[in-house]
Amino acid sequence: MNELDRYNGPALVIATTNKMQDLDKGLRRGGRLDLDLRLDMPSDSERFEIIREHLGELCGVPDDELKVMARAASGFVCSDLAQIVRNAHLETIRAGDTQITRKHLEAAI
């Protein structure tokens, strides 16, 4: 907290927590970490877009199947979905395939 008080230049500090109630009240004082930005879980359509974006050109799964998978991934956040795609990519490489298929995504989950 002393470092935050002594710093006079422009700065952007990003911190995350799942337990706001456990933060020291001094950290939340004005001029320190005083902006509270809450992000909701992604919707079905947002999860579809996240998966589609991470798959990029390697996608060998039709959009209608990806939408079903996105609905099934309820409760997953962006980082979870990105990890699934990374794992699916590794499955694809291990199998010697050139595109990520539903089989690879299911194995990654």
PDB file of N, CA, C and O in Angstrom, residues 10-66:
ATOM      1  N   PRO A  10       1.382   8.006 -14.070  1.00  0.00           N
ATOM      2  CA  PRO A  10       0.197   7.276 -14.549  1.00  0.00           C
ATOM      3  C   PRO A  10       0.449   5.765 -14.460  1.00  0.00           C
ATOM      4  O   PRO A  10       1.533   5.292 -14.795  1.00  0.00           O
ATOM      5  N   ALA A  11      -0.529   5.037 -13.983  1.00  0.00           N
ATOM      6  CA  ALA A  11      -0.387   3.589 -13.861  1.00  0.00           C
ATOM      7  C   ALA A  11      -1.757   2.936 -13.953  1.00  0.00           C
ATOM      8  O   ALA A  11      -2.768   3.519 -13.558  1.00  0.00           O
ATOM      9  N   LEU A  12      -1.746   1.752 -14.463  1.00  0.00           N
ATOM     10  CA  LEU A  12      -2.956   0.939 -14.505  1.00  0.00           C
ATOM     11  C   LEU A  12      -2.602  -0.381 -13.846  1.00  0.00           C
ATOM     12  O   LEU A  12      -1.714  -1.102 -14.296  1.00  0.00           O
ATOM     13  N   VAL A  13      -3.266  -0.674 -12.758  1.00  0.00           N
ATOM     14  CA  VAL A  13      -3.045  -1.928 -12.042  1.00  0.00           C
ATOM     15  C   VAL A  13      -4.308  -2.763 -12.184  1.00  0.00           C
ATOM     16  O   VAL A  13      -5.402  -2.298 -11.881  1.00  0.00           O
ATOM     17  N   ILE A  14      -4.137  -3.975 -12.663  1.00  0.00           N
ATOM     18  CA  ILE A  14      -5.268  -4.878 -12.804  1.00  0.00           C
ATOM     19  C   ILE A  14      -5.047  -6.043 -11.846  1.00  0.00           C
ATOM     20  O   ILE A  14      -4.001  -6.687 -11.866  1.00  0.00           O
ATOM     21  N   ALA A  15      -6.019  -6.277 -11.015  1.00  0.00           N
ATOM     22  CA  ALA A  15      -5.947  -7.379 -10.056  1.00  0.00           C
ATOM     23  C   ALA A  15      -7.260  -8.138 -10.110  1.00  0.00           C
ATOM     24  O   ALA A  15      -8.307  -7.569 -10.399  1.00  0.00           O
ATOM     25  N   THR A  16      -7.204  -9.417  -9.843  1.00  0.00           N
ATOM     26  CA  THR A  16      -8.422 -10.208  -9.844  1.00  0.00           C
ATOM     27  C   THR A  16      -8.552 -10.977  -8.538  1.00  0.00           C
ATOM     28  O   THR A  16      -7.560 -11.320  -7.916  1.00  0.00           O
ATOM     29  N   THR A  17      -9.775 -11.229  -8.178  1.00  0.00           N
ATOM     30  CA  THR A  17     -10.053 -12.045  -7.004  1.00  0.00           C
ATOM     31  C   THR A  17     -11.461 -12.597  -7.101  1.00  0.00           C
ATOM     32  O   THR A  17     -12.322 -12.016  -7.758  1.00  0.00           O
ATOM     33  N   ASN A  18     -11.654 -13.715  -6.481  1.00  0.00           N
ATOM     34  CA  ASN A  18     -12.993 -14.279  -6.352  1.00  0.00           C
ATOM     35  C   ASN A  18     -13.576 -13.960  -4.986  1.00  0.00           C
ATOM     36  O   ASN A  18     -14.708 -14.309  -4.708  1.00  0.00           O
ATOM     37  N   LYS A  19     -12.787 -13.344  -4.130  1.00  0.00           N
ATOM     38  CA  LYS A  19     -13.212 -13.096  -2.752  1.00  0.00           C
ATOM     39  C   LYS A  19     -12.992 -11.640  -2.379  1.00  0.00           C
ATOM     40  O   LYS A  19     -12.073 -11.301  -1.639  1.00  0.00           O
ATOM     41  N   MET A  20     -13.854 -10.778  -2.898  1.00  0.00           N
ATOM     42  CA  MET A  20     -13.746  -9.345  -2.611  1.00  0.00           C
ATOM     43  C   MET A  20     -13.821  -9.059  -1.118  1.00  0.00           C
ATOM     44  O   MET A  20     -13.163  -8.151  -0.627  1.00  0.00           O
ATOM     45  N   GLN A  21     -14.605  -9.842  -0.397  1.00  0.00           N
ATOM     46  CA  GLN A  21     -14.795  -9.605   1.024  1.00  0.00           C
ATOM     47  C   GLN A  21     -13.509  -9.822   1.823  1.00  0.00           C
ATOM     48  O   GLN A  21     -13.380  -9.316   2.932  1.00  0.00           O
ATOM     49  N   ASP A  22     -12.540 -10.543   1.267  1.00  0.00           N
ATOM     50  CA  ASP A  22     -11.300 -10.814   1.980  1.00  0.00           C
ATOM     51  C   ASP A  22     -10.215  -9.766   1.734  1.00  0.00           C
ATOM     52  O   ASP A  22      -9.154  -9.825   2.361  1.00  0.00           O
ATOM     53  N   LEU A  23     -10.457  -8.808   0.827  1.00  0.00           N
ATOM     54  CA  LEU A  23      -9.461  -7.774   0.549  1.00  0.00           C
ATOM     55  C   LEU A  23      -9.361  -6.789   1.709  1.00  0.00           C
ATOM     56  O   LEU A  23     -10.369  -6.416   2.308  1.00  0.00           O
ATOM     57  N   ASP A  24      -8.161  -6.352   1.990  1.00  0.00           N
ATOM     58  CA  ASP A  24      -7.944  -5.323   3.005  1.00  0.00           C
ATOM     59  C   ASP A  24      -8.659  -4.054   2.562  1.00  0.00           C
ATOM     60  O   ASP A  24      -8.552  -3.630   1.410  1.00  0.00           O
ATOM     61  N   LYS A  25      -9.395  -3.438   3.458  1.00  0.00           N
ATOM     62  CA  LYS A  25     -10.157  -2.224   3.132  1.00  0.00           C
ATOM     63  C   LYS A  25      -9.244  -1.088   2.675  1.00  0.00           C
ATOM     64  O   LYS A  25      -9.645  -0.239   1.888  1.00  0.00           O
ATOM     65  N   GLY A  26      -8.014  -1.086   3.131  1.00  0.00           N
ATOM     66  CA  GLY A  26      -7.061  -0.054   2.714  1.00  0.00           C
ATOM     67  C   GLY A  26      -6.737  -0.116   1.225  1.00  0.00           C
ATOM     68  O   GLY A  26      -6.448   0.903   0.609  1.00  0.00           O
ATOM     69  N   LEU A  27      -6.781  -1.312   0.645  1.00  0.00           N
ATOM     70  CA  LEU A  27      -6.529  -1.450  -0.794  1.00  0.00           C
ATOM     71  C   LEU A  27      -7.654  -0.838  -1.621  1.00  0.00           C
ATOM     72  O   LEU A  27      -7.445  -0.402  -2.738  1.00  0.00           O
ATOM     73  N   ARG A  28      -8.843  -0.789  -1.064  1.00  0.00           N
ATOM     74  CA  ARG A  28     -10.013  -0.312  -1.798  1.00  0.00           C
ATOM     75  C   ARG A  28     -10.251   1.183  -1.627  1.00  0.00           C
ATOM     76  O   ARG A  28     -11.183   1.732  -2.193  1.00  0.00           O
ATOM     77  N   ARG A  29      -9.403   1.845  -0.870  1.00  0.00           N
ATOM     78  CA  ARG A  29      -9.553   3.281  -0.634  1.00  0.00           C
ATOM     79  C   ARG A  29      -9.350   4.065  -1.938  1.00  0.00           C
ATOM     80  O   ARG A  29      -8.632   3.617  -2.838  1.00  0.00           O
ATOM     81  N   GLY A  30      -9.973   5.227  -2.056  1.00  0.00           N
ATOM     82  CA  GLY A  30      -9.872   6.058  -3.255  1.00  0.00           C
ATOM     83  C   GLY A  30      -8.437   6.313  -3.669  1.00  0.00           C
ATOM     84  O   GLY A  30      -7.582   6.603  -2.841  1.00  0.00           O
ATOM     85  N   GLY A  31      -8.160   6.190  -4.939  1.00  0.00           N
ATOM     86  CA  GLY A  31      -6.827   6.422  -5.463  1.00  0.00           C
ATOM     87  C   GLY A  31      -5.974   5.167  -5.497  1.00  0.00           C
ATOM     88  O   GLY A  31      -4.890   5.171  -6.067  1.00  0.00           O
ATOM     89  N   ARG A  32      -6.423   4.131  -4.875  1.00  0.00           N
ATOM     90  CA  ARG A  32      -5.689   2.860  -4.915  1.00  0.00           C
ATOM     91  C   ARG A  32      -6.421   1.933  -5.873  1.00  0.00           C
ATOM     92  O   ARG A  32      -6.499   2.222  -7.064  1.00  0.00           O
ATOM     93  N   LEU A  33      -6.925   0.840  -5.384  1.00  0.00           N
ATOM     94  CA  LEU A  33      -7.669  -0.089  -6.235  1.00  0.00           C
ATOM     95  C   LEU A  33      -9.157   0.163  -6.013  1.00  0.00           C
ATOM     96  O   LEU A  33      -9.852  -0.610  -5.378  1.00  0.00           O
ATOM     97  N   ASP A  34      -9.637   1.274  -6.560  1.00  0.00           N
ATOM     98  CA  ASP A  34     -10.986   1.717  -6.227  1.00  0.00           C
ATOM     99  C   ASP A  34     -12.033   1.446  -7.307  1.00  0.00           C
ATOM    100  O   ASP A  34     -13.195   1.741  -7.123  1.00  0.00           O
ATOM    101  N   LEU A  35     -11.653   0.874  -8.417  1.00  0.00           N
ATOM    102  CA  LEU A  35     -12.618   0.548  -9.469  1.00  0.00           C
ATOM    103  C   LEU A  35     -12.945  -0.937  -9.391  1.00  0.00           C
ATOM    104  O   LEU A  35     -12.051  -1.780  -9.390  1.00  0.00           O
ATOM    105  N   ASP A  36     -14.204  -1.244  -9.296  1.00  0.00           N
ATOM    106  CA  ASP A  36     -14.659  -2.627  -9.184  1.00  0.00           C
ATOM    107  C   ASP A  36     -15.377  -2.989 -10.480  1.00  0.00           C
ATOM    108  O   ASP A  36     -16.427  -2.439 -10.793  1.00  0.00           O
ATOM    109  N   LEU A  37     -14.808  -3.889 -11.234  1.00  0.00           N
ATOM    110  CA  LEU A  37     -15.386  -4.318 -12.505  1.00  0.00           C
ATOM    111  C   LEU A  37     -15.753  -5.784 -12.384  1.00  0.00           C
ATOM    112  O   LEU A  37     -14.885  -6.633 -12.199  1.00  0.00           O
ATOM    113  N   ARG A  38     -17.017  -6.086 -12.466  1.00  0.00           N
ATOM    114  CA  ARG A  38     -17.484  -7.468 -12.343  1.00  0.00           C
ATOM    115  C   ARG A  38     -17.860  -7.996 -13.718  1.00  0.00           C
ATOM    116  O   ARG A  38     -18.540  -7.325 -14.482  1.00  0.00           O
ATOM    117  N   LEU A  39     -17.412  -9.189 -14.004  1.00  0.00           N
ATOM    118  CA  LEU A  39     -17.705  -9.821 -15.287  1.00  0.00           C
ATOM    119  C   LEU A  39     -18.581 -11.042 -15.058  1.00  0.00           C
ATOM    120  O   LEU A  39     -18.277 -11.890 -14.221  1.00  0.00           O
ATOM    121  N   ASP A  40     -19.668 -11.107 -15.799  1.00  0.00           N
ATOM    122  CA  ASP A  40     -20.562 -12.253 -15.696  1.00  0.00           C
ATOM    123  C   ASP A  40     -20.009 -13.412 -16.519  1.00  0.00           C
ATOM    124  O   ASP A  40     -19.143 -13.241 -17.385  1.00  0.00           O
ATOM    125  N   MET A  41     -20.545 -14.576 -16.262  1.00  0.00           N
ATOM    126  CA  MET A  41     -20.181 -15.752 -17.044  1.00  0.00           C
ATOM    127  C   MET A  41     -20.672 -15.535 -18.479  1.00  0.00           C
ATOM    128  O   MET A  41     -21.728 -14.930 -18.695  1.00  0.00           O
ATOM    129  N   PRO A  42     -19.925 -16.027 -19.473  1.00  0.00           N
ATOM    130  CA  PRO A  42     -20.365 -15.841 -20.858  1.00  0.00           C
ATOM    131  C   PRO A  42     -21.633 -16.640 -21.162  1.00  0.00           C
ATOM    132  O   PRO A  42     -21.834 -17.732 -20.635  1.00  0.00           O
ATOM    133  N   SER A  43     -22.461 -16.071 -22.031  1.00  0.00           N
ATOM    134  CA  SER A  43     -23.694 -16.736 -22.471  1.00  0.00           C
ATOM    135  C   SER A  43     -23.340 -17.819 -23.498  1.00  0.00           C
ATOM    136  O   SER A  43     -22.191 -17.949 -23.917  1.00  0.00           O
ATOM    137  N   ASP A  44     -24.351 -18.577 -23.910  1.00  0.00           N
ATOM    138  CA  ASP A  44     -24.132 -19.614 -24.922  1.00  0.00           C
ATOM    139  C   ASP A  44     -23.510 -19.033 -26.186  1.00  0.00           C
ATOM    140  O   ASP A  44     -22.550 -19.575 -26.724  1.00  0.00           O
ATOM    141  N   SER A  45     -24.084 -17.927 -26.664  1.00  0.00           N
ATOM    142  CA  SER A  45     -23.578 -17.328 -27.906  1.00  0.00           C
ATOM    143  C   SER A  45     -22.167 -16.765 -27.710  1.00  0.00           C
ATOM    144  O   SER A  45     -21.335 -16.850 -28.617  1.00  0.00           O
ATOM    145  N   GLU A  46     -21.877 -16.228 -26.528  1.00  0.00           N
ATOM    146  CA  GLU A  46     -20.527 -15.717 -26.261  1.00  0.00           C
ATOM    147  C   GLU A  46     -19.518 -16.854 -26.167  1.00  0.00           C
ATOM    148  O   GLU A  46     -18.396 -16.736 -26.678  1.00  0.00           O
ATOM    149  N   ARG A  47     -19.925 -17.976 -25.554  1.00  0.00           N
ATOM    150  CA  ARG A  47     -19.026 -19.136 -25.497  1.00  0.00           C
ATOM    151  C   ARG A  47     -18.751 -19.660 -26.906  1.00  0.00           C
ATOM    152  O   ARG A  47     -17.618 -20.020 -27.233  1.00  0.00           O
ATOM    153  N   PHE A  48     -19.779 -19.677 -27.759  1.00  0.00           N
ATOM    154  CA  PHE A  48     -19.587 -20.104 -29.150  1.00  0.00           C
ATOM    155  C   PHE A  48     -18.561 -19.202 -29.837  1.00  0.00           C
ATOM    156  O   PHE A  48     -17.635 -19.691 -30.496  1.00  0.00           O
ATOM    157  N   GLU A  49     -18.713 -17.894 -29.689  1.00  0.00           N
ATOM    158  CA  GLU A  49     -17.785 -16.951 -30.315  1.00  0.00           C
ATOM    159  C   GLU A  49     -16.365 -17.118 -29.778  1.00  0.00           C
ATOM    160  O   GLU A  49     -15.389 -17.025 -30.534  1.00  0.00           O
ATOM    161  N   ILE A  50     -16.244 -17.361 -28.485  1.00  0.00           N
ATOM    162  CA  ILE A  50     -14.922 -17.558 -27.876  1.00  0.00           C
ATOM    163  C   ILE A  50     -14.256 -18.807 -28.449  1.00  0.00           C
ATOM    164  O   ILE A  50     -13.087 -18.775 -28.859  1.00  0.00           O
ATOM    165  N   ILE A  51     -15.007 -19.894 -28.489  1.00  0.00           N
ATOM    166  CA  ILE A  51     -14.463 -21.145 -29.034  1.00  0.00           C
ATOM    167  C   ILE A  51     -14.077 -20.958 -30.495  1.00  0.00           C
ATOM    168  O   ILE A  51     -12.996 -21.342 -30.928  1.00  0.00           O
ATOM    169  N   ARG A  52     -14.982 -20.341 -31.257  1.00  0.00           N
ATOM    170  CA  ARG A  52     -14.746 -20.121 -32.698  1.00  0.00           C
ATOM    171  C   ARG A  52     -13.498 -19.269 -32.918  1.00  0.00           C
ATOM    172  O   ARG A  52     -12.689 -19.559 -33.789  1.00  0.00           O
ATOM    173  N   GLU A  53     -13.335 -18.237 -32.116  1.00  0.00           N
ATOM    174  CA  GLU A  53     -12.172 -17.349 -32.236  1.00  0.00           C
ATOM    175  C   GLU A  53     -10.879 -18.106 -31.935  1.00  0.00           C
ATOM    176  O   GLU A  53      -9.885 -17.957 -32.647  1.00  0.00           O
ATOM    177  N   HIS A  54     -10.888 -18.908 -30.888  1.00  0.00           N
ATOM    178  CA  HIS A  54      -9.674 -19.642 -30.526  1.00  0.00           C
ATOM    179  C   HIS A  54      -9.357 -20.749 -31.522  1.00  0.00           C
ATOM    180  O   HIS A  54      -8.185 -21.061 -31.736  1.00  0.00           O
ATOM    181  N   LEU A  55     -10.366 -21.329 -32.137  1.00  0.00           N
ATOM    182  CA  LEU A  55     -10.130 -22.380 -33.130  1.00  0.00           C
ATOM    183  C   LEU A  55      -9.524 -21.807 -34.407  1.00  0.00           C
ATOM    184  O   LEU A  55      -8.665 -22.429 -35.022  1.00  0.00           O
ATOM    185  N   GLY A  56      -9.974 -20.634 -34.812  1.00  0.00           N
ATOM    186  CA  GLY A  56      -9.442 -19.993 -36.015  1.00  0.00           C
ATOM    187  C   GLY A  56      -9.584 -20.866 -37.248  1.00  0.00           C
ATOM    188  O   GLY A  56     -10.608 -21.515 -37.468  1.00  0.00           O
ATOM    189  N   GLU A  57      -8.533 -20.927 -38.029  1.00  0.00           N
ATOM    190  CA  GLU A  57      -8.562 -21.673 -39.288  1.00  0.00           C
ATOM    191  C   GLU A  57      -8.430 -23.178 -39.093  1.00  0.00           C
ATOM    192  O   GLU A  57      -8.594 -23.935 -40.039  1.00  0.00           O
ATOM    193  N   LEU A  58      -8.109 -23.607 -37.888  1.00  0.00           N
ATOM    194  CA  LEU A  58      -7.952 -25.038 -37.631  1.00  0.00           C
ATOM    195  C   LEU A  58      -9.282 -25.743 -37.385  1.00  0.00           C
ATOM    196  O   LEU A  58      -9.314 -26.941 -37.164  1.00  0.00           O
ATOM    197  N   CYS A  59     -10.372 -24.996 -37.426  1.00  0.00           N
ATOM    198  CA  CYS A  59     -11.673 -25.553 -37.090  1.00  0.00           C
ATOM    199  C   CYS A  59     -12.184 -26.476 -38.191  1.00  0.00           C
ATOM    200  O   CYS A  59     -12.354 -26.073 -39.330  1.00  0.00           O
ATOM    201  N   GLY A  60     -12.448 -27.721 -37.810  1.00  0.00           N
ATOM    202  CA  GLY A  60     -13.053 -28.677 -38.721  1.00  0.00           C
ATOM    203  C   GLY A  60     -14.420 -29.104 -38.230  1.00  0.00           C
ATOM    204  O   GLY A  60     -14.907 -30.161 -38.593  1.00  0.00           O
ATOM    205  N   VAL A  61     -15.020 -28.280 -37.365  1.00  0.00           N
ATOM    206  CA  VAL A  61     -16.315 -28.593 -36.764  1.00  0.00           C
ATOM    207  C   VAL A  61     -17.343 -27.603 -37.303  1.00  0.00           C
ATOM    208  O   VAL A  61     -17.120 -26.394 -37.249  1.00  0.00           O
ATOM    209  N   PRO A  62     -18.472 -28.090 -37.818  1.00  0.00           N
ATOM    210  CA  PRO A  62     -19.514 -27.171 -38.298  1.00  0.00           C
ATOM    211  C   PRO A  62     -20.039 -26.290 -37.159  1.00  0.00           C
ATOM    212  O   PRO A  62     -20.050 -26.694 -35.999  1.00  0.00           O
ATOM    213  N   ASP A  63     -20.479 -25.094 -37.520  1.00  0.00           N
ATOM    214  CA  ASP A  63     -20.957 -24.137 -36.519  1.00  0.00           C
ATOM    215  C   ASP A  63     -22.103 -24.676 -35.671  1.00  0.00           C
ATOM    216  O   ASP A  63     -22.155 -24.411 -34.470  1.00  0.00           O
ATOM    217  N   ASP A  64     -23.010 -25.442 -36.280  1.00  0.00           N
ATOM    218  CA  ASP A  64     -24.139 -25.956 -35.490  1.00  0.00           C
ATOM    219  C   ASP A  64     -23.670 -26.914 -34.399  1.00  0.00           C
ATOM    220  O   ASP A  64     -24.203 -26.915 -33.292  1.00  0.00           O
ATOM    221  N   GLU A  65     -22.628 -27.699 -34.661  1.00  0.00           N
ATOM    222  CA  GLU A  65     -22.068 -28.582 -33.635  1.00  0.00           C
ATOM    223  C   GLU A  65     -21.327 -27.778 -32.565  1.00  0.00           C
ATOM    224  O   GLU A  65     -21.386 -28.112 -31.387  1.00  0.00           O
ATOM    225  N   LEU A  66     -20.634 -26.724 -32.994  1.00  0.00           N
ATOM    226  CA  LEU A  66     -19.946 -25.872 -32.021  1.00  0.00           C
ATOM    227  C   LEU A  66     -20.937 -25.183 -31.094  1.00  0.00           C
ATOM    228  O   LEU A  66     -20.666 -25.013 -29.899  1.00  0.00           O
TER     229      LEU A  66
END
